[in-house]
Tab-separated table of C-alpha atoms in Angstrom:
chain	number	residue	atom	x	y	z
A	700	UNK	CA	16.481	-9.009	55.079
A	701	UNK	CA	16.991	-5.705	53.846
A	702	UNK	CA	19.958	-7.247	53.026
A	703	UNK	CA	18.789	-9.652	50.736
A	704	UNK	CA	16.367	-7.058	49.153
A	705	UNK	CA	18.408	-4.517	48.052
A	706	UNK	CA	20.622	-7.628	46.522
A	707	UNK	CA	17.572	-8.873	44.869
A	708	UNK	CA	16.603	-5.209	43.007
A	709	UNK	CA	20.036	-5.102	42.196
A	710	UNK	CA	19.853	-8.168	40.284
A	711	UNK	CA	16.291	-7.093	38.774
A	712	UNK	CA	17.786	-3.964	37.544
A	713	UNK	CA	20.788	-5.047	35.923
A	714	UNK	CA	18.895	-8.028	34.462
A	715	UNK	CA	16.641	-5.377	32.695
A	716	UNK	CA	19.411	-3.412	31.602
A	717	UNK	CA	20.967	-6.608	30.652
A	718	UNK	CA	17.796	-7.079	28.054
A	719	UNK	CA	17.575	-3.498	26.816
A	720	UNK	CA	21.326	-3.414	25.631
A	721	UNK	CA	20.914	-6.866	24.120
A	722	UNK	CA	17.436	-7.648	23.254
A	723	UNK	CA	15.510	-4.532	23.156
A	724	UNK	CA	14.782	-2.352	19.859
A	725	UNK	CA	16.696	0.318	19.802
A	726	UNK	CA	15.527	4.056	20.182
A	727	UNK	CA	15.136	6.149	17.327
A	728	UNK	CA	16.809	9.335	16.918
A	729	UNK	CA	14.111	12.216	16.342
A	730	UNK	CA	14.504	13.184	12.854
A	731	UNK	CA	13.955	16.704	11.238
A	732	UNK	CA	14.505	16.576	7.866
A	733	UNK	CA	11.828	15.255	5.511
A	734	UNK	CA	14.048	13.182	3.058
A	735	UNK	CA	15.368	11.530	6.026
A	736	UNK	CA	11.892	10.732	7.215
A	737	UNK	CA	10.992	9.614	3.741
A	738	UNK	CA	14.011	7.634	3.820
A	739	UNK	CA	13.717	5.975	6.585
A	740	UNK	CA	10.199	4.617	5.798
A	741	UNK	CA	11.246	3.696	1.964
A	742	UNK	CA	14.279	1.447	3.842
A	743	UNK	CA	11.693	-0.254	6.392
A	744	UNK	CA	9.188	-0.707	3.504
A	745	UNK	CA	11.780	-2.308	1.265
A	746	UNK	CA	13.029	-4.919	3.888
A	747	UNK	CA	8.667	-5.812	4.992
A	748	UNK	CA	7.917	-9.292	4.535
A	749	UNK	CA	4.518	-8.155	4.928
A	750	UNK	CA	1.913	-6.008	5.112
A	751	UNK	CA	-1.857	-4.862	5.230
A	752	UNK	CA	-3.218	-2.115	3.479
A	753	UNK	CA	-6.450	-0.360	3.362
A	754	UNK	CA	-7.552	2.179	0.522
A	755	UNK	CA	-10.256	4.118	0.310
A	756	UNK	CA	-11.219	6.622	-2.969
A	757	UNK	CA	-13.423	9.631	-3.204
A	758	UNK	CA	-14.455	12.121	-5.946
A	759	UNK	CA	-14.634	11.689	-9.466
A	760	UNK	CA	-12.360	10.935	-12.061
A	761	UNK	CA	-12.764	10.955	-16.051
A	762	UNK	CA	-11.734	7.122	-17.222
A	763	UNK	CA	-12.189	6.411	-20.882
A	764	UNK	CA	-14.480	3.331	-20.800
A	765	UNK	CA	-15.555	2.538	-24.271
A	766	UNK	CA	-12.287	3.259	-25.729
A	767	UNK	CA	-13.386	5.981	-27.592
A	768	UNK	CA	-10.634	8.345	-26.793
A	769	UNK	CA	-13.202	10.361	-24.576
A	770	UNK	CA	-13.122	10.020	-20.961
A	771	UNK	CA	-16.099	9.429	-18.461
A	772	UNK	CA	-16.394	10.846	-14.998
A	773	UNK	CA	-16.549	7.986	-12.950
A	774	UNK	CA	-17.874	8.556	-9.516
A	775	UNK	CA	-15.241	7.024	-6.773
A	776	UNK	CA	-17.347	7.498	-3.657
A	777	UNK	CA	-16.978	4.298	-1.399
A	778	UNK	CA	-14.729	2.567	-4.033
A	779	UNK	CA	-12.364	0.486	-1.118
A	780	UNK	CA	-9.882	-2.111	-1.694
A	781	UNK	CA	-8.351	-4.206	0.936
A	782	UNK	CA	-5.022	-6.115	0.958
A	783	UNK	CA	-2.941	-8.681	2.967
A	784	UNK	CA	0.135	-8.785	1.235
A	785	UNK	CA	3.160	-11.761	1.725
A	786	UNK	CA	6.202	-9.491	-0.014
A	787	UNK	CA	8.543	-11.808	0.251
A	788	UNK	CA	6.843	-14.976	-0.741
A	789	UNK	CA	4.614	-12.885	-3.600
A	790	UNK	CA	1.485	-14.049	-2.152
A	791	UNK	CA	-1.661	-11.972	-1.782
A	792	UNK	CA	-5.371	-11.595	-1.157
A	793	UNK	CA	-7.340	-8.471	-2.065
A	794	UNK	CA	-10.709	-7.839	-2.099
A	795	UNK	CA	-11.797	-4.887	-3.621
A	796	UNK	CA	-15.784	-2.822	-4.446
A	797	UNK	CA	-16.398	-0.186	-6.960
A	798	UNK	CA	-19.615	0.757	-6.760
A	799	UNK	CA	-19.600	3.802	-9.176
A	800	UNK	CA	-18.205	1.106	-11.675
A	801	UNK	CA	-22.017	-0.954	-12.266
A	802	UNK	CA	-21.641	-1.696	-8.830
A	803	UNK	CA	-18.628	-4.511	-9.351
A	804	UNK	CA	-16.885	-5.857	-6.635
A	805	UNK	CA	-14.423	-8.853	-6.280
A	806	UNK	CA	-11.030	-10.702	-5.035
A	807	UNK	CA	-8.065	-11.765	-5.803
A	808	UNK	CA	-5.402	-14.336	-4.429
A	809	UNK	CA	-2.369	-14.879	-5.737
A	810	UNK	CA	-0.092	-18.214	-4.464
A	811	UNK	CA	2.681	-20.325	-5.748
A	812	UNK	CA	2.379	-18.182	-9.242
A	813	UNK	CA	-1.377	-19.149	-9.632
A	814	UNK	CA	-3.647	-16.470	-9.677
A	815	UNK	CA	-7.490	-16.605	-7.978
A	816	UNK	CA	-9.744	-14.236	-10.003
A	817	UNK	CA	-13.973	-13.680	-8.602
A	818	UNK	CA	-15.992	-11.031	-9.552
A	819	UNK	CA	-19.668	-9.754	-9.522
A	820	UNK	CA	-18.976	-9.450	-13.617
A	821	UNK	CA	-17.796	-13.328	-13.954
A	822	UNK	CA	-19.778	-14.854	-11.651
A	823	UNK	CA	-19.484	-16.881	-8.369
A	824	UNK	CA	-16.310	-19.081	-9.294
A	825	UNK	CA	-13.249	-17.886	-9.481
A	826	UNK	CA	-10.837	-18.606	-12.670
A	827	UNK	CA	-7.647	-19.495	-12.371
A	828	UNK	CA	-4.700	-18.171	-14.352
A	829	UNK	CA	-1.182	-19.835	-14.043
A	830	UNK	CA	1.912	-18.494	-14.646
A	831	UNK	CA	2.514	-18.215	-19.052
A	832	UNK	CA	-0.935	-19.537	-19.645
A	833	UNK	CA	-1.464	-16.356	-22.100
A	834	UNK	CA	-4.934	-16.112	-20.106
A	835	UNK	CA	-3.942	-12.183	-19.164
A	836	UNK	CA	-6.430	-10.499	-17.019
A	837	UNK	CA	-10.129	-12.132	-16.145
A	838	UNK	CA	-12.756	-9.813	-17.781
A	839	UNK	CA	-13.877	-7.329	-14.451
A	840	UNK	CA	-10.633	-8.558	-12.341
A	841	UNK	CA	-9.230	-7.156	-9.629
A	842	UNK	CA	-5.885	-5.185	-8.386
A	843	UNK	CA	-3.200	-8.368	-8.330
A	844	UNK	CA	-1.148	-8.670	-5.619
A	845	UNK	CA	1.671	-8.732	-7.420
A	846	UNK	CA	0.672	-5.671	-9.008
A	847	UNK	CA	-0.145	-4.281	-5.393
A	848	UNK	CA	3.336	-4.896	-4.195
A	849	UNK	CA	4.865	-3.232	-7.451
A	850	UNK	CA	3.056	-0.180	-6.434
A	851	UNK	CA	4.146	-0.463	-3.251
A	852	UNK	CA	7.338	-0.233	-4.559
A	853	UNK	CA	6.425	2.582	-6.820
A	854	UNK	CA	5.406	4.925	-3.437
A	855	UNK	CA	9.038	4.273	-1.884
A	856	UNK	CA	10.706	5.388	-5.587
A	857	UNK	CA	8.194	8.409	-5.913
A	858	UNK	CA	8.575	10.116	-2.312
A	859	UNK	CA	12.677	9.958	-1.954
A	860	UNK	CA	12.833	10.739	-5.906
A	861	UNK	CA	15.225	13.514	-5.371
A	862	UNK	CA	13.623	15.737	-8.304
A	863	UNK	CA	10.246	16.594	-5.697
A	864	UNK	CA	10.772	18.248	-2.490
A	865	UNK	CA	8.998	17.231	0.435
A	866	UNK	CA	8.356	19.844	3.439
A	867	UNK	CA	8.123	18.656	7.195
A	868	UNK	CA	4.564	19.524	9.085
A	869	UNK	CA	3.770	19.229	12.739
A	870	UNK	CA	3.644	15.875	14.242
A	871	UNK	CA	0.266	13.643	14.422
A	872	UNK	CA	-1.725	11.913	16.172
A	873	UNK	CA	-1.731	8.068	14.033
A	874	UNK	CA	-2.600	4.348	15.220
A	875	UNK	CA	-1.686	4.648	19.040
A	876	UNK	CA	1.273	6.638	18.225
A	877	UNK	CA	3.225	9.716	16.697
A	878	UNK	CA	3.758	10.227	13.356
A	879	UNK	CA	6.034	12.166	11.592
A	880	UNK	CA	3.980	14.613	8.595
A	881	UNK	CA	5.971	15.451	5.268
A	882	UNK	CA	4.174	17.189	1.971
A	883	UNK	CA	4.697	16.674	-1.319
A	884	UNK	CA	3.690	18.062	-4.564
A	885	UNK	CA	3.576	17.006	-7.731
A	886	UNK	CA	2.945	19.604	-10.998
A	887	UNK	CA	1.945	18.246	-14.596
A	888	UNK	CA	5.540	18.816	-15.395
A	889	UNK	CA	7.210	16.743	-12.514
A	890	UNK	CA	5.353	14.083	-13.353
A	891	UNK	CA	6.159	14.233	-16.820
A	892	UNK	CA	9.427	13.980	-15.943
A	893	UNK	CA	9.965	11.580	-13.822
A	894	UNK	CA	8.094	9.175	-16.110
A	895	UNK	CA	10.664	10.127	-18.652
A	896	UNK	CA	13.674	10.093	-16.397
A	897	UNK	CA	12.768	6.394	-16.376
A	898	UNK	CA	11.054	6.190	-13.074
A	899	UNK	CA	10.036	2.736	-12.059
A	900	UNK	CA	6.484	2.512	-12.993
A	901	UNK	CA	4.403	-1.257	-12.762
A	902	UNK	CA	3.601	-3.015	-15.883
A	903	UNK	CA	-0.287	-2.514	-15.441
A	904	UNK	CA	-0.687	-3.816	-18.986
A	905	UNK	CA	-1.592	-7.138	-17.397
A	906	UNK	CA	-1.861	-7.195	-13.947
A	907	UNK	CA	-4.779	-4.652	-13.763
A	908	UNK	CA	-7.636	-6.585	-15.152
A	909	UNK	CA	-10.329	-3.771	-13.741
A	910	UNK	CA	-11.527	-3.851	-17.422
A	911	UNK	CA	-11.259	-0.070	-17.820
A	912	UNK	CA	-7.704	2.154	-18.205
A	913	UNK	CA	-6.021	3.822	-16.090
A	914	UNK	CA	-7.045	7.493	-15.931
A	915	UNK	CA	-4.787	10.023	-17.689
A	916	UNK	CA	-2.685	11.849	-14.995
A	917	UNK	CA	-0.722	13.706	-17.134
A	918	UNK	CA	-2.245	16.265	-16.148
A	919	UNK	CA	-3.024	16.314	-13.176
A	920	UNK	CA	-1.184	17.940	-9.953
A	921	UNK	CA	-1.122	16.036	-7.079
A	922	UNK	CA	-0.797	16.511	-3.670
A	923	UNK	CA	0.675	13.536	-1.396
A	924	UNK	CA	0.615	13.826	2.377
A	925	UNK	CA	2.937	10.806	4.365
A	926	UNK	CA	2.995	10.348	7.594
A	927	UNK	CA	5.177	8.213	8.976
A	928	UNK	CA	5.786	6.269	12.434
A	929	UNK	CA	8.337	8.157	14.553
A	930	UNK	CA	8.457	4.830	16.747
A	931	UNK	CA	9.618	2.608	13.894
A	932	UNK	CA	10.068	4.778	10.531
A	933	UNK	CA	7.564	2.649	8.981
A	934	UNK	CA	4.443	4.401	6.674
A	935	UNK	CA	1.489	5.010	8.492
A	936	UNK	CA	-0.790	6.469	5.337
A	937	UNK	CA	-0.366	7.833	2.573
A	938	UNK	CA	-3.221	10.611	0.807
A	939	UNK	CA	-3.239	11.781	-2.711
A	940	UNK	CA	-5.000	14.668	-3.401
A	941	UNK	CA	-5.303	14.215	-7.368
A	942	UNK	CA	-7.037	17.256	-9.339
A	943	UNK	CA	-6.152	18.813	-13.426
A	944	UNK	CA	-8.560	20.012	-15.164
A	945	UNK	CA	-10.585	17.614	-17.449
A	946	UNK	CA	-9.904	14.446	-15.195
A	947	UNK	CA	-12.202	16.005	-12.763
A	948	UNK	CA	-10.423	15.290	-8.710
A	949	UNK	CA	-10.018	12.702	-6.312
A	950	UNK	CA	-8.775	11.663	-3.300
A	951	UNK	CA	-7.424	8.120	-2.127
A	952	UNK	CA	-6.297	7.280	0.718
A	953	UNK	CA	-3.836	4.615	1.855
A	954	UNK	CA	-3.542	3.258	5.345
A	955	UNK	CA	-0.606	0.279	6.596
A	956	UNK	CA	-0.236	-1.944	9.049
A	957	UNK	CA	0.192	-5.297	10.576
A	958	UNK	CA	3.513	-4.857	9.164
A	959	UNK	CA	5.690	-8.309	9.084
A	960	UNK	CA	3.169	-10.153	10.860
A	961	UNK	CA	1.888	-13.010	9.647
A	962	UNK	CA	0.590	-13.556	6.827
A	963	UNK	CA	-2.178	-16.902	5.869
A	964	UNK	CA	-3.039	-17.081	1.847
A	965	UNK	CA	-4.630	-20.183	0.975
A	966	UNK	CA	-5.894	-21.116	-2.424
A	967	UNK	CA	-9.469	-21.768	-2.862
A	968	UNK	CA	-11.149	-24.715	-2.743
A	969	UNK	CA	-11.121	-26.980	-6.310
A	970	UNK	CA	-15.032	-27.091	-6.071
A	971	UNK	CA	-14.711	-23.211	-5.982
A	972	UNK	CA	-12.916	-22.933	-9.295
A	973	UNK	CA	-14.358	-22.658	-12.814
A	974	UNK	CA	-13.540	-25.924	-14.420
A	975	UNK	CA	-11.131	-25.936	-17.621
A	976	UNK	CA	-9.035	-22.310	-15.607
């Protein structure tokens, strides 16, 4: 009996070792260089098939709502967005709420090249925008999923840009695991330099259909705090503190989860889409 038990224990031990060697995830080495940490996060983000993103903003920013050239302070308190993105399939669903902007809320679904937009400013039915129809963004729309994916790429380009100086902080608890902490400060001069040097900014002219222009950040200092999961090398969160004179100040937080999980994006039923697009 003892010999048989010893044989079974040995067999199970050998089998578990084989599984660990052949099928398990290899251990991720401890990283100490902040550039290596951010490079790992950029690599896993670029290779990802899908992700869930939660966005929350607070503070206020001056935005030229009327097009007069004079910015007005827009309160961002309780502004949120939630996105499920199929990064390899080009599909996504975004919901958002901007209570400081006339209580604006809405949803955007992009699938098979068509974008469906519904907001509190456009009524209960979706507007369908097909590829090449020239319709542009719907009035009172929301962040387009394809633009959201483009912004995700911009973030990875930004945090790994060689002209910026990342600083490693103390490790932190996040999402039930441990995360590296890396901080980056982007000055107005650095931001202008990055744009002039060709930082790949996404084309927002037809993809950010919120009916106000983006705030002018050229005079702002942006402080980034990036958390990267130690076990996986994945982005866990990014917090941006924005401040700069007349522009005001704001905090924008992005939290990433459900990397590479299955994403189900479906078009709205035909009876929920406005006739004629």
